[in-house]
Amino acid sequence: MTQYQVVGIGNAVVDVISQSDDSFLDLMGIQKGIMQLVEKERGEMLYAGMTNRKQAPGGSVANTLAGLGALGLSTGFIGRVSDDALGQFYANEMQADGTDFVNPLVEGDELPTSRSMIFVSPDGERSMNTYLGISSEVGPDDVSDDVAGKAQLLFLEGYLYDKPKGKAAFERAAKLCQEGGGKAGIALSDPFCVERHRDDFRRLVKELDFVIGNEHEWQSLYQTDLSAALEQAAQDCGMVVCTRSGHDVVLLRGDEEATVPVNEIVPVDATGAGDQFACGFLYGVATGQSLEVSGKMGCIAAAEVISHYGARPEADIKALFQKAGLIG
């Protein structure tokens, strides 16, 4: 009996969004348009300086799960939050969005719940300042046999590899899932993450059932051009997905290959494009669709999320799949 169709493990980060102008960014010493990690004190100072704050549960894998929950799949999320106001908000919002937050809130820890302070400029640029807090302390003790071991699909966040405890959590979850008959996979997260963990990721590609990355991540992983990188990946991994922003998506499984064209649209806010592509693709895999249809579902979900602000879908994605003739 599969308890969850998809289980994710990753950073549980509250996205805190505020409108700001360039003079405010200069005053606060914020670099425009990039993501920076900040320490606890600076994080608290920036949080206090935000006006008209809007909060939403975030984190890459959590965004993917929110999309899958909205599509009607049973989903669970493995992550760490403190028993503070933001942690309670995070767990409750995940539950309200249809995803079980499977771990109890951590009491009495000096690390607060992780948050990313996102300052949106009038031109739509987002400047992100992330304080990792307690989410980066996720470890093997947070991974329950009953959750990871009964998952049909397990989706892992590459950023977890930045800490030994995260790495151990990740490997325990993948082992439990595969031993229980499920399929485990990873999002490579970003080219710098790949550079930091290249040897580990090359080994993981051989051990996992599916790997999702963009062209820069695949090239970084194998330190070669995209064609050669994907050829190597196809030999190493059960299922390979390569997104190429604005260009065709390439999907490989053994001798099977699918190329899915992308309808280029000007993004309102590109945040969450990769997370929601993963959502559409995993929905296809979980419901037994072909490689090509799964890829098309990923593209539709990504196109929807970049058409508005925020990293989670606003439209009925299942209705968009029906309109495209992908499901009945």
Coordinates of C-alpha atoms in Angstrom, one line a residue, residues 24 37 78 80 86 110 117 119 170 173 183 239 245 261 265 271 303 317 324-325:
F24 CA 15.6 51.1 -0.4
L37 CA 22.5 33.9 1.9
I78 CA 10.0 15.9 4.8
R80 CA 12.4 21.0 9.5
L86 CA 6.7 31.2 10.9
E110 CA 17.8 28.3 19.0
M117 CA 13.2 37.9 2.2
F119 CA 12.2 42.5 -2.4
F170 CA 18.8 12.3 1.4
A173 CA 15.2 8.4 2.0
K183 CA 11.3 5.5 -7.7
M239 CA 15.4 8.8 -16.8
S245 CA 15.0 28.0 -20.9
P261 CA 8.8 22.2 -28.0
I265 CA 6.4 33.7 -23.4
T271 CA 10.4 32.3 -10.0
A303 CA 4.4 28.4 -18.5
I317 CA -3.4 23.1 -14.2
A324 CA -4.1 20.6 -24.5
G325 CA -5.6 17.1 -25.0

